[in-house]
Amino acid sequence: MRLGIISALSEEQQGLVEAMQSPYKLIHGQREYWVGQLWEIDAVCVLSRIGKVAAAVTTTTLVEKFGVTHILFTGVAGSGDKTVNVGDIVVAESLVQHDMDASPLFPRFEVPLLGLTHFPADHQLASRLFDAASSFLDEDFMEAIAADEKAVFRLTRPRIHRGLIASGDQFIDDREHINGLNAALPGLVAVEMEGAAVAQVCHELDVPCAVIRTISDNANENAATDFLRFVKSVAAVYACYIVRRFCLQAQDVKISDQASRESAGT
Ligand code: SAH
C-alpha cells in the first residue's frame, strides 16, 4: 500500500506532515508533495488547494507520478442535514458533484458521457476509516480536544455518520441553498468543494479512495464564523488522530496478511 493523503487547506494537514518519518518534499505543478512514512505506512501528503479542478489534478498526479495505490481525503465540510452537527464526523459512502447540471441533455448531477451521478467510495477503505474515526471519538476525543475549544464550539458528544457527500465550486453559506440540496439529494450528510472530484478521478483510474470530513459549519449564514479557528484547533487534531489509527490498523492488516502467506508457505 502506498497511501496518498489529500487535504485542501494547510491548517487541515498541519500535524500529519509533522508526524511523517523521514519526509522529503517534491514540488510538482505548484504543489508540495511530502513523501515518507506515516506510522510505518508509505505515504504521500499533499495540499490540493480548494475546488474540484485543484483536487482532480492533485489526485491524478498522486496516482500517475507518485504511484499511490489508495487515496484518502481528510478535511472539513458544511453539514448537509439537520441531524449532522458541528464537530461530527462524516465518512462518504458515495459522492456527487452538486453543481454539475447539463440538463436537459443529461439528468441533473450526471457527469456527461460517464453516465454516473454518484461516485462510490471504496467500501473497505471507507469502513476502515469509519472504524478509525469511531475509535477516535470513543477513546481519544475527550483528551485530544482542548476544553475551551469544546466549550466554544459546543462539542459534547460528537457523532459519526456515513452517507452522501456533495461537492461543488461554492462555499455554501445560505440556508435556502443547503435546504434545496438536501431535498434534491437523499442521504446527504455534508457539502464541501473537492471530494467528488477526487472520487471521479479515482473511479476513472481505478484507484480505491475514501473521504472523511469533520463538520465545521452548518452551511448557513454563520458558516464563516470562527471557520479557521475550528479547522486549526479541532479538525486538524481529529485528522491526525484518525489517520494514526487508520495507519496502525493498516499495519496490523499488513502483518496478518504476511503471516497467513508465510503459514501457507507462499
Ligand atoms: N474561508 C476559508 C475558505 C475555505 S473554503 C479561507 O479563507 O481559507 C472551504 C473549504 O472547506 C473547502 O476546502 C471546502 O471543501 C470546505 N468547506 C467547509 N464548509 C463548507 C461549506 N459550507 N461549503 C462548501 N465547502 C465547505
PDB file of C-alpha atoms and ligand atoms in Angstrom:
ATOM      1  CA  MET A   1       0.000   0.000   0.000  1.00  0.00           C
ATOM      2  CA  ARG A   2       1.213   3.489  -0.828  1.00  0.00           C
ATOM      3  CA  LEU A   3      -1.252   5.922   0.649  1.00  0.00           C
ATOM      4  CA  GLY A   4      -1.957   9.353  -0.832  1.00  0.00           C
ATOM      5  CA  ILE A   5      -3.465  11.790   1.679  1.00  0.00           C
ATOM      6  CA  ILE A   6      -5.046  14.958   0.337  1.00  0.00           C
ATOM      7  CA  SER A   7      -6.371  17.992   2.200  1.00  0.00           C
ATOM      8  CA  ALA A   8      -7.485  21.322   0.776  1.00  0.00           C
ATOM      9  CA  LEU A   9      -6.206  23.758   3.417  1.00  0.00           C
ATOM     10  CA  SER A  10      -2.797  23.822   5.093  1.00  0.00           C
ATOM     11  CA  GLU A  11      -4.472  24.066   8.519  1.00  0.00           C
ATOM     12  CA  GLU A  12      -6.215  20.743   7.838  1.00  0.00           C
ATOM     13  CA  GLN A  13      -2.981  18.859   7.246  1.00  0.00           C
ATOM     14  CA  GLN A  14      -0.533  20.526   9.595  1.00  0.00           C
ATOM     15  CA  GLY A  15       0.028  17.732  12.109  1.00  0.00           C
ATOM     16  CA  LEU A  16       0.217  14.982   9.502  1.00  0.00           C
ATOM     17  CA  VAL A  17       3.297  16.269   7.715  1.00  0.00           C
ATOM     18  CA  GLU A  18       4.922  16.796  11.133  1.00  0.00           C
ATOM     19  CA  ALA A  19       4.151  13.179  12.034  1.00  0.00           C
ATOM     20  CA  MET A  20       5.899  11.785   8.929  1.00  0.00           C
ATOM     21  CA  GLN A  21       9.053   9.722   9.335  1.00  0.00           C
ATOM     22  CA  SER A  22      11.965  10.766   7.091  1.00  0.00           C
ATOM     23  CA  PRO A  23       9.868  13.025   4.871  1.00  0.00           C
ATOM     24  CA  TYR A  24      11.165  14.743   1.783  1.00  0.00           C
ATOM     25  CA  LYS A  25       9.451  17.300  -0.369  1.00  0.00           C
ATOM     26  CA  LEU A  26       8.940  17.204  -4.131  1.00  0.00           C
ATOM     27  CA  ILE A  27       7.374  20.104  -5.967  1.00  0.00           C
ATOM     28  CA  HIS A  28       5.216  19.397  -8.996  1.00  0.00           C
ATOM     29  CA  GLY A  29       2.582  21.561 -10.679  1.00  0.00           C
ATOM     30  CA  GLN A  30       2.965  24.262  -7.989  1.00  0.00           C
ATOM     31  CA  ARG A  31       2.205  21.815  -5.183  1.00  0.00           C
ATOM     32  CA  GLU A  32       4.390  20.348  -2.446  1.00  0.00           C
ATOM     33  CA  TYR A  33       4.221  16.550  -2.197  1.00  0.00           C
ATOM     34  CA  TRP A  34       5.611  15.197   1.094  1.00  0.00           C
ATOM     35  CA  VAL A  35       6.858  11.659   0.629  1.00  0.00           C
ATOM     36  CA  GLY A  36       7.721   9.470   3.616  1.00  0.00           C
ATOM     37  CA  GLN A  37       6.154   7.092   6.108  1.00  0.00           C
ATOM     38  CA  LEU A  38       3.234   7.558   8.458  1.00  0.00           C
ATOM     39  CA  TRP A  39       3.159   5.002  11.263  1.00  0.00           C
ATOM     40  CA  GLU A  40       5.077   2.505   9.060  1.00  0.00           C
ATOM     41  CA  ILE A  41       2.838   3.027   6.024  1.00  0.00           C
ATOM     42  CA  ASP A  42       4.328   4.512   2.823  1.00  0.00           C
ATOM     43  CA  ALA A  43       2.558   7.811   2.347  1.00  0.00           C
ATOM     44  CA  VAL A  44       2.454  10.967   0.250  1.00  0.00           C
ATOM     45  CA  CYS A  45       0.760  14.027   1.783  1.00  0.00           C
ATOM     46  CA  VAL A  46      -0.291  16.972  -0.360  1.00  0.00           C
ATOM     47  CA  LEU A  47      -2.457  20.063  -0.278  1.00  0.00           C
ATOM     48  CA  SER A  48      -4.758  20.172  -3.275  1.00  0.00           C
ATOM     49  CA  ARG A  49      -5.934  23.710  -2.540  1.00  0.00           C
ATOM     50  CA  ILE A  50      -9.625  24.478  -2.858  1.00  0.00           C
ATOM     51  CA  GLY A  51     -12.093  23.323  -5.504  1.00  0.00           C
ATOM     52  CA  LYS A  52     -12.800  20.458  -7.882  1.00  0.00           C
ATOM     53  CA  VAL A  53     -10.209  21.194 -10.578  1.00  0.00           C
ATOM     54  CA  ALA A  54      -7.464  21.626  -7.980  1.00  0.00           C
ATOM     55  CA  ALA A  55      -8.481  18.345  -6.341  1.00  0.00           C
ATOM     56  CA  ALA A  56      -8.684  16.490  -9.674  1.00  0.00           C
ATOM     57  CA  VAL A  57      -5.221  17.482 -10.876  1.00  0.00           C
ATOM     58  CA  THR A  58      -3.704  16.665  -7.479  1.00  0.00           C
ATOM     59  CA  THR A  59      -5.333  13.233  -7.438  1.00  0.00           C
ATOM     60  CA  THR A  60      -4.147  12.465 -10.963  1.00  0.00           C
ATOM     61  CA  THR A  61      -0.584  13.481 -10.081  1.00  0.00           C
ATOM     62  CA  LEU A  62      -0.610  11.335  -6.925  1.00  0.00           C
ATOM     63  CA  VAL A  63      -1.546   8.293  -8.987  1.00  0.00           C
ATOM     64  CA  GLU A  64       0.409   8.884 -12.191  1.00  0.00           C
ATOM     65  CA  LYS A  65       3.589  10.441 -10.831  1.00  0.00           C
ATOM     66  CA  PHE A  66       3.798   9.234  -7.222  1.00  0.00           C
ATOM     67  CA  GLY A  67       2.345   5.755  -7.742  1.00  0.00           C
ATOM     68  CA  VAL A  68      -0.065   5.843  -4.813  1.00  0.00           C
ATOM     69  CA  THR A  69      -2.342   2.810  -4.593  1.00  0.00           C
ATOM     70  CA  HIS A  70      -5.018   4.215  -2.222  1.00  0.00           C
ATOM     71  CA  ILE A  71      -6.256   7.756  -1.606  1.00  0.00           C
ATOM     72  CA  LEU A  72      -7.743   9.387   1.487  1.00  0.00           C
ATOM     73  CA  PHE A  73      -9.134  12.886   1.592  1.00  0.00           C
ATOM     74  CA  THR A  74      -9.341  14.465   5.006  1.00  0.00           C
ATOM     75  CA  GLY A  75     -10.751  17.913   5.715  1.00  0.00           C
ATOM     76  CA  VAL A  76     -13.768  19.918   6.837  1.00  0.00           C
ATOM     77  CA  ALA A  77     -17.274  20.287   5.425  1.00  0.00           C
ATOM     78  CA  GLY A  78     -20.587  22.004   5.940  1.00  0.00           C
ATOM     79  CA  SER A  79     -23.465  19.991   7.383  1.00  0.00           C
ATOM     80  CA  GLY A  80     -25.837  18.609   4.749  1.00  0.00           C
ATOM     81  CA  ASP A  81     -28.614  17.567   7.100  1.00  0.00           C
ATOM     82  CA  LYS A  82     -30.252  18.721  10.312  1.00  0.00           C
ATOM     83  CA  THR A  83     -29.114  15.585  12.137  1.00  0.00           C
ATOM     84  CA  VAL A  84     -25.432  16.342  11.409  1.00  0.00           C
ATOM     85  CA  ASN A  85     -23.799  18.849  13.793  1.00  0.00           C
ATOM     86  CA  VAL A  86     -20.609  20.862  14.050  1.00  0.00           C
ATOM     87  CA  GLY A  87     -17.885  18.571  15.422  1.00  0.00           C
ATOM     88  CA  ASP A  88     -19.487  15.408  13.966  1.00  0.00           C
ATOM     89  CA  ILE A  89     -17.550  13.252  11.511  1.00  0.00           C
ATOM     90  CA  VAL A  90     -18.843  12.114   8.136  1.00  0.00           C
ATOM     91  CA  VAL A  91     -17.429   9.288   6.024  1.00  0.00           C
ATOM     92  CA  ALA A  92     -18.574   9.187   2.390  1.00  0.00           C
ATOM     93  CA  GLU A  93     -20.460   6.149   1.046  1.00  0.00           C
ATOM     94  CA  SER A  94     -20.666   7.989  -2.249  1.00  0.00           C
ATOM     95  CA  LEU A  95     -20.067  11.447  -3.668  1.00  0.00           C
ATOM     96  CA  VAL A  96     -21.873  13.690  -6.137  1.00  0.00           C
ATOM     97  CA  GLN A  97     -20.987  16.955  -7.905  1.00  0.00           C
ATOM     98  CA  HIS A  98     -23.885  19.172  -6.849  1.00  0.00           C
ATOM     99  CA  ASP A  99     -23.070  21.911  -9.370  1.00  0.00           C
ATOM    100  CA  MET A 100     -22.979  19.538 -12.366  1.00  0.00           C
ATOM    101  CA  ASP A 101     -26.085  20.235 -14.442  1.00  0.00           C
ATOM    102  CA  ALA A 102     -26.146  19.555 -18.187  1.00  0.00           C
ATOM    103  CA  SER A 103     -29.947  19.208 -18.238  1.00  0.00           C
ATOM    104  CA  PRO A 104     -31.983  18.814 -20.339  1.00  0.00           C
ATOM    105  CA  LEU A 105     -29.303  16.978 -22.322  1.00  0.00           C
ATOM    106  CA  PHE A 106     -28.415  14.804 -19.335  1.00  0.00           C
ATOM    107  CA  PRO A 107     -30.115  14.298 -15.961  1.00  0.00           C
ATOM    108  CA  ARG A 108     -29.176  16.822 -13.272  1.00  0.00           C
ATOM    109  CA  PHE A 109     -25.954  15.809 -11.408  1.00  0.00           C
ATOM    110  CA  GLU A 110     -24.935  13.268 -14.093  1.00  0.00           C
ATOM    111  CA  VAL A 111     -21.369  13.608 -15.344  1.00  0.00           C
ATOM    112  CA  PRO A 112     -21.955  13.636 -19.121  1.00  0.00           C
ATOM    113  CA  LEU A 113     -20.665  10.635 -21.075  1.00  0.00           C
ATOM    114  CA  LEU A 114     -19.703   8.809 -17.892  1.00  0.00           C
ATOM    115  CA  GLY A 115     -23.341   8.027 -17.130  1.00  0.00           C
ATOM    116  CA  LEU A 116     -22.917   8.467 -13.378  1.00  0.00           C
ATOM    117  CA  THR A 117     -24.290  10.887 -10.807  1.00  0.00           C
ATOM    118  CA  HIS A 118     -22.865   9.187  -7.703  1.00  0.00           C
ATOM    119  CA  PHE A 119     -19.277   8.001  -7.370  1.00  0.00           C
ATOM    120  CA  PRO A 120     -18.932   5.296  -4.717  1.00  0.00           C
ATOM    121  CA  ALA A 121     -16.121   5.430  -2.173  1.00  0.00           C
ATOM    122  CA  ASP A 122     -14.175   2.198  -1.805  1.00  0.00           C
ATOM    123  CA  HIS A 123     -16.212   0.174   0.661  1.00  0.00           C
ATOM    124  CA  GLN A 124     -13.332  -1.475   2.504  1.00  0.00           C
ATOM    125  CA  LEU A 125     -11.274   1.691   2.787  1.00  0.00           C
ATOM    126  CA  ALA A 126     -14.301   3.686   3.964  1.00  0.00           C
ATOM    127  CA  SER A 127     -15.125   1.010   6.546  1.00  0.00           C
ATOM    128  CA  ARG A 128     -11.589   1.082   7.939  1.00  0.00           C
ATOM    129  CA  LEU A 129     -11.723   4.844   8.088  1.00  0.00           C
ATOM    130  CA  PHE A 130     -15.095   4.677   9.826  1.00  0.00           C
ATOM    131  CA  ASP A 131     -13.667   2.253  12.414  1.00  0.00           C
ATOM    132  CA  ALA A 132     -10.649   4.503  12.996  1.00  0.00           C
ATOM    133  CA  ALA A 133     -12.890   7.545  13.427  1.00  0.00           C
ATOM    134  CA  SER A 134     -15.296   5.713  15.777  1.00  0.00           C
ATOM    135  CA  SER A 135     -12.394   4.626  17.973  1.00  0.00           C
ATOM    136  CA  PHE A 136     -11.090   8.199  17.956  1.00  0.00           C
ATOM    137  CA  LEU A 137     -14.446   9.527  19.197  1.00  0.00           C
ATOM    138  CA  ASP A 138     -14.794   6.789  21.824  1.00  0.00           C
ATOM    139  CA  GLU A 139     -11.235   6.737  23.112  1.00  0.00           C
ATOM    140  CA  ASP A 140      -9.296   9.889  22.192  1.00  0.00           C
ATOM    141  CA  PHE A 141     -11.742  12.759  21.729  1.00  0.00           C
ATOM    142  CA  MET A 142     -12.138  13.763  25.374  1.00  0.00           C
ATOM    143  CA  GLU A 143      -8.443  14.366  25.951  1.00  0.00           C
ATOM    144  CA  ALA A 144      -7.451  15.295  22.384  1.00  0.00           C
ATOM    145  CA  ILE A 145      -9.518  18.477  22.117  1.00  0.00           C
ATOM    146  CA  ALA A 146      -8.799  21.366  24.492  1.00  0.00           C
ATOM    147  CA  ALA A 147     -11.574  22.162  26.981  1.00  0.00           C
ATOM    148  CA  ASP A 148     -12.042  25.762  25.848  1.00  0.00           C
ATOM    149  CA  GLU A 149     -12.398  24.669  22.202  1.00  0.00           C
ATOM    150  CA  LYS A 150     -15.017  22.132  23.238  1.00  0.00           C
ATOM    151  CA  ALA A 151     -16.858  24.916  25.047  1.00  0.00           C
ATOM    152  CA  VAL A 152     -16.620  27.481  22.212  1.00  0.00           C
ATOM    153  CA  PHE A 153     -17.866  25.037  19.574  1.00  0.00           C
ATOM    154  CA  ARG A 154     -20.299  23.280  21.932  1.00  0.00           C
ATOM    155  CA  LEU A 155     -18.758  19.883  21.306  1.00  0.00           C
ATOM    156  CA  THR A 156     -20.257  17.483  23.795  1.00  0.00           C
ATOM    157  CA  ARG A 157     -20.796  14.096  22.219  1.00  0.00           C
ATOM    158  CA  PRO A 158     -19.772  14.260  18.549  1.00  0.00           C
ATOM    159  CA  ARG A 159     -21.224  11.521  16.379  1.00  0.00           C
ATOM    160  CA  ILE A 160     -20.183   9.778  13.179  1.00  0.00           C
ATOM    161  CA  HIS A 161     -22.281   9.432  10.020  1.00  0.00           C
ATOM    162  CA  ARG A 162     -21.926   7.563   6.744  1.00  0.00           C
ATOM    163  CA  GLY A 163     -23.701   8.838   3.653  1.00  0.00           C
ATOM    164  CA  LEU A 164     -23.624  11.053   0.597  1.00  0.00           C
ATOM    165  CA  ILE A 165     -21.170  13.953   0.318  1.00  0.00           C
ATOM    166  CA  ALA A 166     -21.853  16.630  -2.297  1.00  0.00           C
ATOM    167  CA  SER A 167     -19.042  18.734  -3.777  1.00  0.00           C
ATOM    168  CA  GLY A 168     -19.159  21.920  -5.824  1.00  0.00           C
ATOM    169  CA  ASP A 169     -17.153  25.042  -6.541  1.00  0.00           C
ATOM    170  CA  GLN A 170     -19.059  27.104  -3.980  1.00  0.00           C
ATOM    171  CA  PHE A 171     -18.697  27.748  -0.271  1.00  0.00           C
ATOM    172  CA  ILE A 172     -22.290  27.242   0.833  1.00  0.00           C
ATOM    173  CA  ASP A 173     -23.426  29.753   3.429  1.00  0.00           C
ATOM    174  CA  ASP A 174     -27.071  30.094   2.577  1.00  0.00           C
ATOM    175  CA  ARG A 175     -29.939  28.270   4.253  1.00  0.00           C
ATOM    176  CA  GLU A 176     -32.099  28.035   1.129  1.00  0.00           C
ATOM    177  CA  HIS A 177     -29.266  26.643  -0.938  1.00  0.00           C
ATOM    178  CA  ILE A 178     -28.408  23.900   1.562  1.00  0.00           C
ATOM    179  CA  ASN A 179     -32.061  23.018   2.127  1.00  0.00           C
ATOM    180  CA  GLY A 180     -32.556  22.730  -1.652  1.00  0.00           C
ATOM    181  CA  LEU A 181     -29.592  20.356  -1.965  1.00  0.00           C
ATOM    182  CA  ASN A 182     -30.803  18.330   0.995  1.00  0.00           C
ATOM    183  CA  ALA A 183     -34.183  17.898  -0.722  1.00  0.00           C
ATOM    184  CA  ALA A 184     -32.649  17.037  -4.116  1.00  0.00           C
ATOM    185  CA  LEU A 185     -30.057  14.578  -2.792  1.00  0.00           C
ATOM    186  CA  PRO A 186     -31.440  11.857  -0.496  1.00  0.00           C
ATOM    187  CA  GLY A 187     -28.956  10.692   2.142  1.00  0.00           C
ATOM    188  CA  LEU A 188     -26.925  13.907   2.004  1.00  0.00           C
ATOM    189  CA  VAL A 189     -24.693  14.334   5.064  1.00  0.00           C
ATOM    190  CA  ALA A 190     -22.207  17.052   4.054  1.00  0.00           C
ATOM    191  CA  VAL A 191     -21.202  19.631   1.457  1.00  0.00           C
ATOM    192  CA  GLU A 192     -17.663  20.559   0.504  1.00  0.00           C
ATOM    193  CA  MET A 193     -15.605  21.505  -2.535  1.00  0.00           C
ATOM    194  CA  GLU A 194     -13.280  18.624  -3.504  1.00  0.00           C
ATOM    195  CA  GLY A 195     -14.369  15.088  -2.572  1.00  0.00           C
ATOM    196  CA  ALA A 196     -16.452  14.180  -5.626  1.00  0.00           C
ATOM    197  CA  ALA A 197     -13.684  15.347  -7.956  1.00  0.00           C
ATOM    198  CA  VAL A 198     -11.227  13.020  -6.190  1.00  0.00           C
ATOM    199  CA  ALA A 199     -13.816  10.233  -6.423  1.00  0.00           C
ATOM    200  CA  GLN A 200     -14.342  10.778 -10.167  1.00  0.00           C
ATOM    201  CA  VAL A 201     -10.622  10.637 -10.918  1.00  0.00           C
ATOM    202  CA  CYS A 202     -10.222   7.542  -8.724  1.00  0.00           C
ATOM    203  CA  HIS A 203     -13.180   5.911 -10.481  1.00  0.00           C
ATOM    204  CA  GLU A 204     -11.665   6.615 -13.897  1.00  0.00           C
ATOM    205  CA  LEU A 205      -8.155   5.462 -12.876  1.00  0.00           C
ATOM    206  CA  ASP A 206      -9.480   2.500 -10.854  1.00  0.00           C
ATOM    207  CA  VAL A 207      -7.835   3.510  -7.567  1.00  0.00           C
ATOM    208  CA  PRO A 208      -9.675   2.974  -4.250  1.00  0.00           C
ATOM    209  CA  CYS A 209     -10.485   6.170  -2.390  1.00  0.00           C
ATOM    210  CA  ALA A 210     -12.284   7.327   0.741  1.00  0.00           C
ATOM    211  CA  VAL A 211     -13.283  10.742   2.054  1.00  0.00           C
ATOM    212  CA  ILE A 212     -13.626  11.786   5.692  1.00  0.00           C
ATOM    213  CA  ARG A 213     -14.721  15.217   6.844  1.00  0.00           C
ATOM    214  CA  THR A 214     -15.205  16.961  10.161  1.00  0.00           C
ATOM    215  CA  ILE A 215     -18.253  19.228  10.150  1.00  0.00           C
ATOM    216  CA  SER A 216     -17.037  22.811  10.586  1.00  0.00           C
ATOM    217  CA  ASP A 217     -20.273  24.693   9.934  1.00  0.00           C
ATOM    218  CA  ASN A 218     -23.965  24.432   9.109  1.00  0.00           C
ATOM    219  CA  ALA A 219     -23.634  25.780   5.530  1.00  0.00           C
ATOM    220  CA  ASN A 220     -25.833  28.711   6.546  1.00  0.00           C
ATOM    221  CA  GLU A 221     -25.257  32.417   7.150  1.00  0.00           C
ATOM    222  CA  ASN A 222     -22.986  31.684  10.168  1.00  0.00           C
ATOM    223  CA  ALA A 223     -20.737  29.328   8.201  1.00  0.00           C
ATOM    224  CA  ALA A 224     -17.709  31.622   8.048  1.00  0.00           C
ATOM    225  CA  THR A 225     -17.741  32.490  11.772  1.00  0.00           C
ATOM    226  CA  ASP A 226     -14.681  31.032  13.512  1.00  0.00           C
ATOM    227  CA  PHE A 227     -14.079  28.805  10.494  1.00  0.00           C
ATOM    228  CA  LEU A 228     -10.277  28.887  10.615  1.00  0.00           C
ATOM    229  CA  ARG A 229     -10.124  28.568  14.395  1.00  0.00           C
ATOM    230  CA  PHE A 230     -12.241  25.409  14.127  1.00  0.00           C
ATOM    231  CA  VAL A 231     -10.049  23.958  11.377  1.00  0.00           C
ATOM    232  CA  LYS A 232      -6.855  24.566  13.357  1.00  0.00           C
ATOM    233  CA  SER A 233      -7.900  23.652  16.861  1.00  0.00           C
ATOM    234  CA  VAL A 234     -10.437  20.896  16.192  1.00  0.00           C
ATOM    235  CA  ALA A 235     -10.406  19.448  12.642  1.00  0.00           C
ATOM    236  CA  ALA A 236      -6.607  19.205  12.310  1.00  0.00           C
ATOM    237  CA  VAL A 237      -6.452  17.316  15.612  1.00  0.00           C
ATOM    238  CA  TYR A 238      -9.226  14.944  14.507  1.00  0.00           C
ATOM    239  CA  ALA A 239      -7.385  14.272  11.217  1.00  0.00           C
ATOM    240  CA  CYS A 240      -4.111  13.421  12.889  1.00  0.00           C
ATOM    241  CA  TYR A 241      -5.594  11.025  15.437  1.00  0.00           C
ATOM    242  CA  ILE A 242      -7.822   9.329  12.873  1.00  0.00           C
ATOM    243  CA  VAL A 243      -5.090   8.855  10.252  1.00  0.00           C
ATOM    244  CA  ARG A 244      -2.834   7.493  13.005  1.00  0.00           C
ATOM    245  CA  ARG A 245      -5.443   4.910  13.974  1.00  0.00           C
ATOM    246  CA  PHE A 246      -6.090   4.126  10.302  1.00  0.00           C
ATOM    247  CA  CYS A 247      -2.372   3.531   9.613  1.00  0.00           C
ATOM    248  CA  LEU A 248      -1.898   1.401  12.730  1.00  0.00           C
ATOM    249  CA  GLN A 249      -4.856  -0.763  11.643  1.00  0.00           C
ATOM    250  CA  ALA A 250      -3.441  -0.997   8.101  1.00  0.00           C
ATOM    251  CA  GLN A 251      -0.133  -2.043   9.646  1.00  0.00           C
ATOM    252  CA  ASP A 252      -1.927  -4.856  11.540  1.00  0.00           C
ATOM    253  CA  VAL A 253      -3.604  -5.982   8.313  1.00  0.00           C
ATOM    254  CA  LYS A 254      -0.217  -5.983   6.554  1.00  0.00           C
ATOM    255  CA  ILE A 255       1.333  -8.111   9.311  1.00  0.00           C
ATOM    256  CA  SER A 256      -1.530 -10.601   9.430  1.00  0.00           C
ATOM    257  CA  ASP A 257      -1.539 -10.902   5.598  1.00  0.00           C
ATOM    258  CA  GLN A 258       2.169 -11.617   5.727  1.00  0.00           C
ATOM    259  CA  ALA A 259       1.709 -14.184   8.497  1.00  0.00           C
ATOM    260  CA  SER A 260      -1.017 -16.008   6.594  1.00  0.00           C
ATOM    261  CA  ARG A 261       1.139 -16.020   3.442  1.00  0.00           C
ATOM    262  CA  GLU A 262       4.025 -17.463   5.448  1.00  0.00           C
ATOM    263  CA  SER A 263       1.895 -20.122   7.081  1.00  0.00           C
ATOM    264  CA  ALA A 264       0.512 -21.062   3.632  1.00  0.00           C
ATOM    265  CA  GLY A 265       4.122 -21.399   2.510  1.00  0.00           C
ATOM    266  CA  THR A 266       3.856 -18.816  -0.283  1.00  0.00           C
TER     267      THR A 266
HETATM  268  N1  SAH B   1     -12.745  30.988   4.412  1.00  0.00           N
HETATM  269  C1  SAH B   1     -11.801  29.996   4.005  1.00  0.00           C
HETATM  270  C2  SAH B   1     -12.284  29.396   2.736  1.00  0.00           C
HETATM  271  C3  SAH B   1     -12.393  27.971   2.852  1.00  0.00           C
HETATM  272  S1  SAH B   1     -13.337  27.290   1.581  1.00  0.00           S
HETATM  273  C4  SAH B   1     -10.442  30.610   3.859  1.00  0.00           C
HETATM  274  O1  SAH B   1     -10.379  31.803   3.850  1.00  0.00           O
HETATM  275  O2  SAH B   1      -9.458  29.872   3.757  1.00  0.00           O
HETATM  276  C5  SAH B   1     -13.963  25.974   2.436  1.00  0.00           C
HETATM  277  C6  SAH B   1     -13.136  24.734   2.492  1.00  0.00           C
HETATM  278  O3  SAH B   1     -13.704  23.910   3.488  1.00  0.00           O
HETATM  279  C7  SAH B   1     -13.187  23.938   1.211  1.00  0.00           C
HETATM  280  O4  SAH B   1     -11.994  23.211   1.034  1.00  0.00           O
HETATM  281  C8  SAH B   1     -14.400  23.004   1.418  1.00  0.00           C
HETATM  282  O5  SAH B   1     -14.149  21.678   0.972  1.00  0.00           O
HETATM  283  C9  SAH B   1     -14.656  23.004   2.927  1.00  0.00           C
HETATM  284  N2  SAH B   1     -15.978  23.506   3.389  1.00  0.00           N
HETATM  285  C10 SAH B   1     -16.264  23.680   4.696  1.00  0.00           C
HETATM  286  N3  SAH B   1     -17.503  24.175   4.853  1.00  0.00           N
HETATM  287  C11 SAH B   1     -18.034  24.307   3.610  1.00  0.00           C
HETATM  288  C12 SAH B   1     -19.285  24.803   3.120  1.00  0.00           C
HETATM  289  N4  SAH B   1     -20.231  25.246   3.949  1.00  0.00           N
HETATM  290  N5  SAH B   1     -19.487  24.821   1.784  1.00  0.00           N
HETATM  291  C13 SAH B   1     -18.517  24.371   0.935  1.00  0.00           C
HETATM  292  N6  SAH B   1     -17.311  23.918   1.346  1.00  0.00           N
HETATM  293  C14 SAH B   1     -17.054  23.875   2.671  1.00  0.00           C
END
